[in-house]
CSV table of C-alpha atoms in Angstrom, one decimal:
chain,number,residue,atom,x,y,z
J,205,ALA,CA,126.4,119.1,-23.1
J,206,GLN,CA,129.9,119.0,-21.7
J,207,THR,CA,131.4,122.4,-20.6
J,208,VAL,CA,134.7,123.4,-19.1
J,209,THR,CA,135.0,126.5,-16.8
J,210,GLN,CA,138.1,128.3,-15.9
J,211,SER,CA,137.0,131.0,-13.4
J,212,GLN,CA,140.3,132.9,-13.3
J,213,PRO,CA,140.9,134.9,-16.5
J,214,GLU,CA,144.2,136.2,-15.1
J,215,MET,CA,146.7,135.0,-12.4
J,216,SER,CA,150.0,136.3,-11.3
J,217,VAL,CA,152.8,134.5,-9.4
J,218,GLN,CA,156.2,135.5,-8.1
J,219,GLU,CA,159.2,133.6,-9.6
J,220,ALA,CA,160.0,130.5,-7.6
J,221,GLU,CA,156.6,130.5,-5.9
J,222,THR,CA,153.7,128.1,-6.4
J,223,VAL,CA,150.4,128.9,-8.2
J,224,THR,CA,147.2,126.9,-8.7
J,225,LEU,CA,145.0,127.3,-11.7
J,226,SER,CA,141.3,126.2,-11.3
J,227,CYS,CA,139.2,124.2,-13.8
J,228,THR,CA,135.8,122.7,-13.4
J,229,TYR,CA,133.8,120.7,-15.9
J,230,ASP,CA,130.3,119.4,-16.3
J,231,THR,CA,129.6,116.0,-17.7
J,232,SER,CA,127.3,113.0,-17.2
J,233,GLU,CA,130.0,110.6,-18.6
J,234,SER,CA,132.1,108.4,-16.3
J,235,ASP,CA,134.9,107.8,-18.8
J,236,TYR,CA,136.8,110.8,-20.1
J,237,TYR,CA,140.2,112.5,-20.3
J,238,LEU,CA,141.4,115.8,-19.0
J,239,PHE,CA,144.3,117.9,-20.3
J,240,TRP,CA,146.1,121.1,-19.5
J,241,TYR,CA,147.6,123.0,-22.5
J,242,LYS,CA,150.0,126.0,-22.3
J,243,GLN,CA,150.0,128.6,-25.1
J,244,PRO,CA,152.9,131.1,-24.8
J,245,PRO,CA,153.0,134.2,-27.0
J,246,SER,CA,154.9,132.1,-29.6
J,247,ARG,CA,151.4,130.7,-30.3
J,248,GLN,CA,152.1,126.9,-30.1
J,249,MET,CA,149.7,125.0,-27.9
J,250,ILE,CA,151.9,122.7,-25.7
J,251,LEU,CA,150.5,119.7,-23.7
J,252,VAL,CA,151.4,120.2,-20.1
J,253,ILE,CA,149.8,117.3,-18.4
J,254,ARG,CA,146.9,114.8,-18.8
J,255,GLN,CA,144.7,112.8,-16.5
J,256,GLU,CA,142.5,109.7,-17.2
J,257,ALA,CA,139.2,109.9,-15.3
J,258,TYR,CA,139.4,106.2,-14.3
J,259,LYS,CA,142.8,106.8,-12.5
J,260,GLN,CA,142.5,108.0,-8.9
J,261,GLN,CA,146.2,109.0,-8.7
J,262,ASN,CA,146.9,112.6,-9.6
J,263,ALA,CA,149.2,113.1,-12.6
J,264,THR,CA,152.5,114.8,-12.2
J,265,GLU,CA,155.1,116.1,-14.7
J,266,ASN,CA,158.1,117.6,-13.1
J,267,ARG,CA,157.0,120.9,-11.6
J,268,PHE,CA,153.4,120.5,-12.8
J,269,SER,CA,150.8,118.5,-11.0
J,270,VAL,CA,147.1,118.2,-10.9
J,271,ASN,CA,144.5,117.9,-8.2
J,272,PHE,CA,141.8,115.7,-9.8
J,273,GLN,CA,138.5,115.6,-7.8
J,274,LYS,CA,136.2,113.4,-9.9
J,275,ALA,CA,133.1,113.8,-7.6
J,276,ALA,CA,133.5,117.5,-7.5
J,277,LYS,CA,134.4,117.6,-11.3
J,278,SER,CA,137.4,119.7,-10.6
J,279,PHE,CA,140.8,119.5,-12.3
J,280,SER,CA,143.2,122.2,-11.0
J,281,LEU,CA,146.8,122.6,-12.1
J,282,LYS,CA,149.6,123.4,-9.6
J,283,ILE,CA,152.9,124.9,-10.9
J,284,SER,CA,155.7,124.7,-8.4
J,285,ASP,CA,158.9,126.8,-8.4
J,286,SER,CA,157.4,129.0,-11.1
J,287,GLN,CA,159.8,130.2,-13.8
J,288,LEU,CA,159.6,133.1,-16.2
J,289,GLY,CA,159.1,130.7,-19.1
J,290,ASP,CA,155.8,129.5,-17.4
J,291,ALA,CA,154.2,132.8,-18.4
J,292,ALA,CA,151.5,131.8,-20.9
J,293,MET,CA,147.8,131.3,-21.5
J,294,TYR,CA,146.7,128.0,-19.9
J,295,PHE,CA,143.8,126.1,-21.2
J,296,CYS,CA,142.0,123.2,-19.5
J,297,ALA,CA,140.4,120.7,-21.9
J,298,TYR,CA,138.1,117.7,-21.7
J,299,ARG,CA,137.8,114.9,-24.1
J,300,LEU,CA,135.4,112.0,-24.5
J,301,PRO,CA,136.4,108.5,-25.6
J,302,LEU,CA,136.2,107.5,-29.2
J,303,ARG,CA,132.6,106.3,-29.1
J,304,ASN,CA,131.5,109.8,-28.2
J,305,GLN,CA,131.9,112.5,-30.9
J,306,GLY,CA,135.2,111.2,-32.2
J,307,GLY,CA,137.2,112.4,-29.3
J,308,LYS,CA,136.4,116.1,-29.6
J,309,LEU,CA,138.5,118.3,-27.4
J,310,ILE,CA,136.5,120.9,-25.4
J,311,PHE,CA,138.4,123.8,-24.0
J,312,GLY,CA,137.9,126.2,-21.1
J,313,GLN,CA,138.2,130.0,-21.7
J,314,GLY,CA,141.8,130.1,-20.5
J,315,THR,CA,143.8,131.6,-17.6
J,316,GLU,CA,146.5,134.1,-18.5
J,317,LEU,CA,149.4,133.5,-16.1
J,318,SER,CA,152.1,136.2,-15.6
J,319,VAL,CA,155.3,135.5,-13.7
J,320,LYS,CA,157.0,138.3,-11.8
J,321,PRO,CA,160.8,138.3,-11.4
Q,32,ASP,CA,160.7,122.7,-32.2
Q,33,THR,CA,157.2,121.7,-33.2
Q,34,GLU,CA,156.6,118.3,-34.9
Q,35,VAL,CA,153.5,119.7,-36.7
Q,36,THR,CA,154.6,122.2,-39.3
Q,37,GLN,CA,152.3,124.8,-40.6
Q,38,THR,CA,152.9,127.1,-43.6
Q,39,PRO,CA,152.7,130.0,-44.1
Q,40,LYS,CA,153.2,131.5,-40.7
Q,41,HIS,CA,151.4,134.7,-41.8
Q,42,LEU,CA,149.0,135.3,-44.6
Q,43,VAL,CA,147.2,138.5,-45.7
Q,44,MET,CA,144.6,138.2,-48.3
Q,45,GLY,CA,141.7,140.1,-49.9
Q,46,MET,CA,138.1,138.9,-49.7
Q,47,THR,CA,138.2,137.7,-53.3
Q,48,ASN,CA,141.5,135.8,-53.1
Q,49,LYS,CA,142.0,132.0,-53.1
Q,50,LYS,CA,144.7,130.7,-50.8
Q,51,SER,CA,145.6,127.5,-49.0
Q,52,LEU,CA,147.0,126.7,-45.6
Q,53,LYS,CA,149.2,123.7,-45.2
Q,54,CYS,CA,149.9,121.4,-42.3
Q,55,GLU,CA,152.4,118.5,-42.2
Q,56,GLN,CA,153.3,115.9,-39.6
Q,57,HIS,CA,155.7,113.0,-39.8
Q,58,MET,CA,154.8,111.3,-36.5
Q,59,GLY,CA,152.7,108.6,-38.1
Q,60,HIS,CA,149.6,110.1,-36.7
Q,61,ARG,CA,146.3,109.1,-38.3
Q,62,ALA,CA,144.1,111.9,-37.0
Q,63,MET,CA,144.4,115.6,-38.0
Q,64,TYR,CA,142.5,118.7,-37.0
Q,65,TRP,CA,141.9,122.3,-38.0
Q,66,TYR,CA,141.1,124.9,-35.3
Q,67,LYS,CA,140.3,128.6,-35.5
Q,68,GLN,CA,141.5,130.8,-32.6
Q,69,LYS,CA,140.6,134.4,-31.9
Q,70,ALA,CA,142.8,136.5,-29.6
Q,71,LYS,CA,142.6,135.6,-25.9
Q,72,LYS,CA,140.0,132.9,-26.7
Q,73,PRO,CA,140.2,129.1,-26.8
Q,74,PRO,CA,140.6,127.2,-30.1
Q,75,GLU,CA,137.4,126.3,-31.8
Q,76,LEU,CA,137.3,123.0,-33.7
Q,77,MET,CA,136.6,123.2,-37.4
Q,78,PHE,CA,137.3,119.8,-38.9
Q,79,VAL,CA,138.6,116.4,-37.9
Q,80,TYR,CA,140.2,113.9,-40.3
Q,81,SER,CA,140.6,110.2,-39.3
Q,82,TYR,CA,142.5,107.9,-41.7
Q,83,GLU,CA,142.3,110.6,-44.4
Q,84,LYS,CA,138.5,110.7,-44.1
Q,85,LEU,CA,136.5,113.7,-42.8
Q,86,SER,CA,134.9,112.6,-39.6
Q,87,ILE,CA,133.8,115.9,-38.1
Q,88,ASN,CA,132.7,119.2,-39.7
Q,89,GLU,CA,131.6,121.6,-37.1
Q,90,SER,CA,129.2,123.4,-39.4
Q,91,VAL,CA,132.0,125.4,-40.9
Q,92,PRO,CA,131.0,127.8,-43.8
Q,93,SER,CA,131.8,126.4,-47.3
Q,94,ARG,CA,134.3,129.1,-47.9
Q,95,PHE,CA,136.6,126.9,-45.9
Q,96,SER,CA,137.4,123.6,-47.7
Q,97,PRO,CA,139.6,121.0,-46.0
Q,98,GLU,CA,141.6,118.4,-47.8
Q,99,CYS,CA,143.6,115.5,-46.6
Q,100,PRO,CA,145.7,114.2,-49.5
Q,101,ASN,CA,147.6,111.6,-47.4
Q,102,SER,CA,148.1,110.7,-43.8
Q,103,SER,CA,150.9,113.3,-43.3
Q,104,LEU,CA,149.3,116.3,-45.0
Q,105,LEU,CA,146.3,118.5,-44.3
Q,106,ASN,CA,145.3,121.5,-46.3
Q,107,LEU,CA,142.7,124.2,-45.7
Q,108,HIS,CA,141.6,125.9,-48.9
Q,109,LEU,CA,140.2,129.4,-48.5
Q,110,HIS,CA,138.0,131.3,-50.8
Q,111,ALA,CA,135.9,134.5,-50.5
Q,112,LEU,CA,136.7,134.9,-46.8
Q,113,GLN,CA,135.1,137.6,-44.7
Q,114,PRO,CA,136.9,140.0,-42.3
Q,115,GLU,CA,135.6,138.1,-39.3
Q,116,ASP,CA,137.6,135.1,-40.6
Q,117,SER,CA,140.8,136.8,-39.5
Q,118,ALA,CA,142.3,134.6,-36.8
Q,119,LEU,CA,145.0,132.2,-35.9
Q,120,TYR,CA,144.4,128.8,-37.6
Q,121,LEU,CA,145.9,125.9,-35.7
Q,122,CYS,CA,146.5,122.4,-37.0
Q,123,ALA,CA,146.9,119.5,-34.7
Q,124,SER,CA,147.5,115.7,-35.0
Q,125,SER,CA,147.1,112.7,-32.8
Q,126,ARG,CA,147.8,109.0,-33.1
Q,127,GLY,CA,144.1,108.4,-33.4
Q,128,ILE,CA,140.8,109.9,-32.3
Q,129,ASN,CA,140.7,107.9,-29.1
Q,130,GLY,CA,140.2,110.2,-26.1
Q,131,ASN,CA,143.5,109.3,-24.4
Q,132,GLN,CA,145.6,110.2,-27.4
Q,133,PRO,CA,146.7,113.8,-26.9
Q,134,GLN,CA,146.7,116.3,-29.8
Q,135,HIS,CA,150.0,117.9,-30.8
Q,136,PHE,CA,149.6,121.4,-32.2
Q,137,GLY,CA,151.6,123.4,-34.8
Q,138,ASP,CA,152.5,127.0,-34.4
Q,139,GLY,CA,149.6,128.2,-36.5
Q,140,THR,CA,149.0,130.5,-39.4
Q,141,ARG,CA,148.0,134.1,-38.6
Q,142,LEU,CA,145.4,135.0,-41.2
Q,143,SER,CA,144.4,138.6,-41.9
Q,144,ILE,CA,141.5,139.4,-44.3
Q,145,LEU,CA,141.5,142.8,-45.8
């Protein structure tokens, strides 16, 4: 069975600093997709960044980047120049291709990030 | 602003009531999802619809009844709920159920069962 583990229930970062959130996953598949979602207190789950397992290049979206280590099954999220609006619960998620379980999204337990001014 | 609209935002109901949650998207997506989320926990998948057909039911109790009248609308009918059903109910949509097509979430309906 596929599992996603986020080992840091809470993290804190100073405004303008950099923080890295950890995520590991367990799978026997070679083809899959990884996502980071952000959920602020407003409740909406917002897609932050995604990575295809077949791509070696790490995905980046402005201040957000990932360190994808396929052999180690690790998918960490780096937030640079942290802003107060980055404070949220961050979920790492894993998804199989269509042929497996209809593309079901499997979430980690989440990391609550606080940003100090 | 979210492109997936859920109504109502809050709902309080008794255990004998019947109510419905509504979800709407106009992005042309053909896959829609219901999730249940408890506080400080990840969302748990309940149902998946693909091209208006139910493709996944994660062994959800029959007191939750999904309906997909058309490709833009998804309903969740509620009947005889239990206090443990109090949670945030999230709707999501995606272009399809292929793994590389990200899900877009609504703001959720906060449900409280008295």
